[in-house]
Amino acid sequence: MMPAARESLLDAAYTALARRSWSTVRMVDVAAAAGVSRQTLYNEFGSKEGLARALVRREADGYLVGVERALGSHSDARERLTATAEWTTSAARENALVRAMLTGCWSERLPSPTLSAVPSSSAVPAQRRADGPLPSPGDFVAVVRDRAVAVLAGPGAAKPDTADLARSCELVVRLALSCVAAPPGEGGVGELVRGALTPTHRILGA
């Protein structure tokens, strides 16, 4: 199947999920919405569980692409981390799957795929990847922290020199996740992050 057709199926599944609970989403309706046969849908994803895993994987990847974009959005390190925190809270607010992945709280209306890898016999490379392990909330903290450190420290930075930076980056990620669970008041997550990253936190390049 062409990647565009796979994306159309995932878009159709996402749209269906926005309208009703995953348990009531039917494969035949997803296929029809994407303009393909139900057999084509099963050939691509294997099962409804396979479709769910692929959808979760895509939304996770989309969130991390946004993290990369936020980290490259400013020259000032504090503003880069602030943008990353603001992206995290906005993505979670607008996308129920991202919110569930970041918090580990899967409501009954969402799919709840196992985070561990599942046996895959798929001939589709993208589906084999989706059948692999899915990120847990702790995985997201580590991935975003490490990406932030890599961007802010630059290539070739010595590990001891990045220890303080890593702590600051992890603090920001965890602060953002706390704002997902308990939305902040006036000023939002940006004000909280800027307040947390006062001169007591050493951030390379800031």
CSV table of C-alpha atoms in Angstrom, one decimal:
chain,number,residue,atom,x,y,z
A,1,MET,CA,0.0,0.0,0.0
A,2,MET,CA,1.2,3.5,-0.7
A,3,PRO,CA,2.1,5.6,2.4
A,4,ALA,CA,-0.6,8.1,1.5
A,5,ALA,CA,-3.3,5.4,1.6
A,6,ARG,CA,-2.0,4.2,5.0
A,7,GLU,CA,-2.2,7.8,6.2
A,8,SER,CA,-5.7,8.1,4.9
A,9,LEU,CA,-6.7,5.0,6.9
A,10,LEU,CA,-5.1,6.4,10.0
A,11,ASP,CA,-6.8,9.8,9.5
A,12,ALA,CA,-10.1,8.0,9.1
A,13,ALA,CA,-9.5,6.1,12.3
A,14,TYR,CA,-8.5,9.2,14.2
A,15,THR,CA,-11.6,11.0,12.9
A,16,ALA,CA,-13.8,8.1,14.0
A,17,LEU,CA,-12.3,8.1,17.4
A,18,ALA,CA,-13.0,11.8,17.8
A,19,ARG,CA,-16.7,11.1,17.3
A,20,ARG,CA,-17.2,7.9,19.3
A,21,SER,CA,-15.5,5.4,21.6
A,22,TRP,CA,-12.9,3.1,20.1
A,23,SER,CA,-15.0,0.0,21.0
A,24,THR,CA,-17.7,1.1,18.7
A,25,VAL,CA,-15.4,2.1,15.8
A,26,ARG,CA,-15.9,-0.5,13.0
A,27,MET,CA,-13.1,-1.5,10.6
A,28,VAL,CA,-15.6,-1.4,7.7
A,29,ASP,CA,-16.4,2.2,8.4
A,30,VAL,CA,-12.8,3.2,8.7
A,31,ALA,CA,-12.1,1.5,5.3
A,32,ALA,CA,-15.1,3.2,3.7
A,33,ALA,CA,-14.1,6.6,5.0
A,34,ALA,CA,-10.6,6.1,3.5
A,35,GLY,CA,-12.0,4.9,0.2
A,36,VAL,CA,-10.5,1.4,0.4
A,37,SER,CA,-11.8,-2.1,1.0
A,38,ARG,CA,-12.0,-3.7,4.4
A,39,GLN,CA,-9.6,-6.4,3.1
A,40,THR,CA,-7.1,-3.7,2.2
A,41,LEU,CA,-7.3,-2.3,5.8
A,42,TYR,CA,-6.7,-5.8,7.3
A,43,ASN,CA,-3.8,-6.4,4.9
A,44,GLU,CA,-2.2,-3.2,6.1
A,45,PHE,CA,-2.8,-3.4,9.9
A,46,GLY,CA,-3.7,-7.1,10.5
A,47,SER,CA,-6.4,-6.4,13.0
A,48,LYS,CA,-8.2,-3.6,14.9
A,49,GLU,CA,-5.5,-3.9,17.6
A,50,GLY,CA,-2.9,-3.4,14.8
A,51,LEU,CA,-4.7,-0.3,13.6
A,52,ALA,CA,-4.8,1.0,17.2
A,53,ARG,CA,-1.1,0.5,17.6
A,54,ALA,CA,-0.3,2.2,14.3
A,55,LEU,CA,-2.5,5.2,15.3
A,56,VAL,CA,-0.9,5.5,18.7
A,57,ARG,CA,2.6,5.2,17.1
A,58,ARG,CA,1.8,7.9,14.6
A,59,GLU,CA,0.5,10.3,17.2
A,60,ALA,CA,3.5,9.7,19.4
A,61,ASP,CA,5.8,10.4,16.4
A,62,GLY,CA,3.8,13.6,15.7
A,63,TYR,CA,4.3,14.8,19.2
A,64,LEU,CA,8.0,14.2,19.1
A,65,VAL,CA,8.3,16.1,15.8
A,66,GLY,CA,6.6,19.0,17.5
A,67,VAL,CA,9.2,18.7,20.3
A,68,GLU,CA,12.0,19.0,17.8
A,69,ARG,CA,10.3,22.0,16.2
A,70,ALA,CA,9.9,23.7,19.6
A,71,LEU,CA,13.6,23.1,20.5
A,72,GLY,CA,14.6,24.8,17.3
A,73,SER,CA,12.3,27.7,17.6
A,74,HIS,CA,14.5,30.2,19.6
A,75,SER,CA,18.1,31.0,20.1
A,76,ASP,CA,17.7,31.4,23.9
A,77,ALA,CA,17.9,28.0,25.8
A,78,ARG,CA,15.2,29.0,28.3
A,79,GLU,CA,12.8,30.0,25.6
A,80,ARG,CA,13.5,26.7,23.7
A,81,LEU,CA,12.6,24.8,26.8
A,82,THR,CA,9.6,27.0,27.5
A,83,ALA,CA,8.4,26.4,23.9
A,84,THR,CA,8.8,22.7,24.4
A,85,ALA,CA,6.7,22.7,27.6
A,86,GLU,CA,4.0,24.8,25.9
A,87,TRP,CA,3.9,22.4,22.9
A,88,THR,CA,3.6,19.5,25.3
A,89,THR,CA,0.6,21.0,27.1
A,90,SER,CA,-1.1,22.2,23.9
A,91,ALA,CA,-0.6,18.8,22.1
A,92,ALA,CA,-2.1,17.0,25.1
A,93,ARG,CA,-5.0,19.4,25.3
A,94,GLU,CA,-5.8,19.0,21.6
A,95,ASN,CA,-5.1,15.3,21.1
A,96,ALA,CA,-6.6,12.7,23.5
A,97,LEU,CA,-4.1,10.0,22.4
A,98,VAL,CA,-1.1,12.2,23.2
A,99,ARG,CA,-2.6,13.1,26.5
A,100,ALA,CA,-3.2,9.4,27.3
A,101,MET,CA,0.4,8.5,26.3
A,102,LEU,CA,2.0,11.3,28.3
A,103,THR,CA,0.0,10.6,31.5
A,104,GLY,CA,-0.7,6.9,31.2
A,105,CYS,CA,-4.4,7.5,31.8
A,106,TRP,CA,-6.3,5.8,29.1
A,107,SER,CA,-10.1,6.5,29.2
A,108,GLU,CA,-12.6,3.8,28.3
A,109,ARG,CA,-13.4,5.6,25.0
A,110,LEU,CA,-9.8,5.3,23.8
A,111,PRO,CA,-7.9,2.2,22.5
A,112,SER,CA,-5.6,0.8,25.1
A,113,PRO,CA,-2.9,-1.1,23.3
A,114,THR,CA,-0.3,-2.9,25.3
A,115,LEU,CA,3.0,-0.9,25.5
A,116,SER,CA,5.1,-4.0,25.1
A,117,ALA,CA,5.9,-5.4,21.7
A,118,VAL,CA,3.5,-7.8,20.1
A,119,PRO,CA,4.3,-10.6,17.7
A,120,SER,CA,4.3,-9.3,14.2
A,121,SER,CA,4.1,-11.2,10.9
A,122,SER,CA,3.3,-8.0,9.0
A,123,ALA,CA,5.1,-7.5,5.6
A,124,VAL,CA,4.6,-3.7,6.1
A,125,PRO,CA,7.7,-2.1,7.6
A,126,ALA,CA,5.6,0.7,9.2
A,127,GLN,CA,3.3,-1.9,10.9
A,128,ARG,CA,6.3,-3.9,12.2
A,129,ARG,CA,7.5,-0.7,13.8
A,130,ALA,CA,4.0,-0.1,15.3
A,131,ASP,CA,4.0,-3.7,16.6
A,132,GLY,CA,7.2,-2.9,18.5
A,133,PRO,CA,7.2,-1.4,22.0
A,134,LEU,CA,5.1,1.8,22.4
A,135,PRO,CA,6.5,4.6,24.6
A,136,SER,CA,5.4,4.8,28.2
A,137,PRO,CA,5.1,8.2,30.1
A,138,GLY,CA,8.6,7.5,31.5
A,139,ASP,CA,9.9,6.9,28.0
A,140,PHE,CA,8.6,10.2,26.8
A,141,VAL,CA,10.3,12.0,29.7
A,142,ALA,CA,13.6,10.4,28.9
A,143,VAL,CA,13.3,11.0,25.1
A,144,VAL,CA,12.3,14.6,25.4
A,145,ARG,CA,15.0,15.3,28.0
A,146,ASP,CA,17.7,13.7,26.0
A,147,ARG,CA,16.7,15.5,22.8
A,148,ALA,CA,16.6,18.8,24.6
A,149,VAL,CA,20.1,18.1,26.0
A,150,ALA,CA,21.4,17.2,22.6
A,151,VAL,CA,20.1,20.3,21.0
A,152,LEU,CA,21.1,22.7,23.8
A,153,ALA,CA,24.5,21.3,24.6
A,154,GLY,CA,25.5,20.8,21.0
A,155,PRO,CA,27.7,18.1,19.4
A,156,GLY,CA,30.7,16.9,21.4
A,157,ALA,CA,29.6,18.2,24.8
A,158,ALA,CA,31.3,16.4,27.6
A,159,LYS,CA,28.9,14.3,29.7
A,160,PRO,CA,29.8,15.9,33.1
A,161,ASP,CA,29.1,19.3,31.6
A,162,THR,CA,25.6,18.3,30.7
A,163,ALA,CA,24.5,16.9,34.0
A,164,ASP,CA,23.0,20.2,35.2
A,165,LEU,CA,21.5,20.7,31.8
A,166,ALA,CA,19.9,17.3,31.9
A,167,ARG,CA,18.4,17.9,35.3
A,168,SER,CA,16.9,21.3,34.1
A,169,CYS,CA,15.5,19.7,31.0
A,170,GLU,CA,13.9,16.8,32.9
A,171,LEU,CA,12.5,19.4,35.4
A,172,VAL,CA,10.8,21.2,32.5
A,173,VAL,CA,9.4,18.0,31.0
A,174,ARG,CA,8.0,16.9,34.3
A,175,LEU,CA,6.6,20.4,35.0
A,176,ALA,CA,4.8,20.3,31.6
A,177,LEU,CA,3.4,16.9,32.4
A,178,SER,CA,2.1,18.1,35.7
A,179,CYS,CA,0.3,20.9,33.8
A,180,VAL,CA,-1.3,18.4,31.5
A,181,ALA,CA,-2.8,16.6,34.6
A,182,ALA,CA,-3.6,19.9,36.5
A,183,PRO,CA,-3.8,22.9,34.1
A,184,PRO,CA,-2.1,26.0,35.4
A,185,GLY,CA,-3.7,29.3,36.0
A,186,GLU,CA,-3.0,32.6,34.5
A,187,GLY,CA,0.4,32.8,32.8
A,188,GLY,CA,0.2,29.1,31.9
A,189,VAL,CA,3.1,26.7,31.7
A,190,GLY,CA,5.4,29.2,30.1
A,191,GLU,CA,5.4,31.4,33.3
A,192,LEU,CA,6.0,28.3,35.5
A,193,VAL,CA,8.9,27.2,33.4
A,194,ARG,CA,10.5,30.6,33.2
A,195,GLY,CA,10.1,30.9,37.0
A,196,ALA,CA,11.6,27.4,37.5
A,197,LEU,CA,14.6,28.1,35.3
A,198,THR,CA,15.9,31.0,37.3
A,199,PRO,CA,19.7,31.5,37.7
A,200,THR,CA,19.8,28.6,40.1
A,201,HIS,CA,19.5,26.3,37.0
A,202,ARG,CA,22.5,26.3,34.8
A,203,ILE,CA,21.5,25.9,31.2
A,204,LEU,CA,24.2,25.8,28.6
A,205,GLY,CA,24.0,28.6,26.1
A,206,ALA,CA,21.6,30.7,28.2
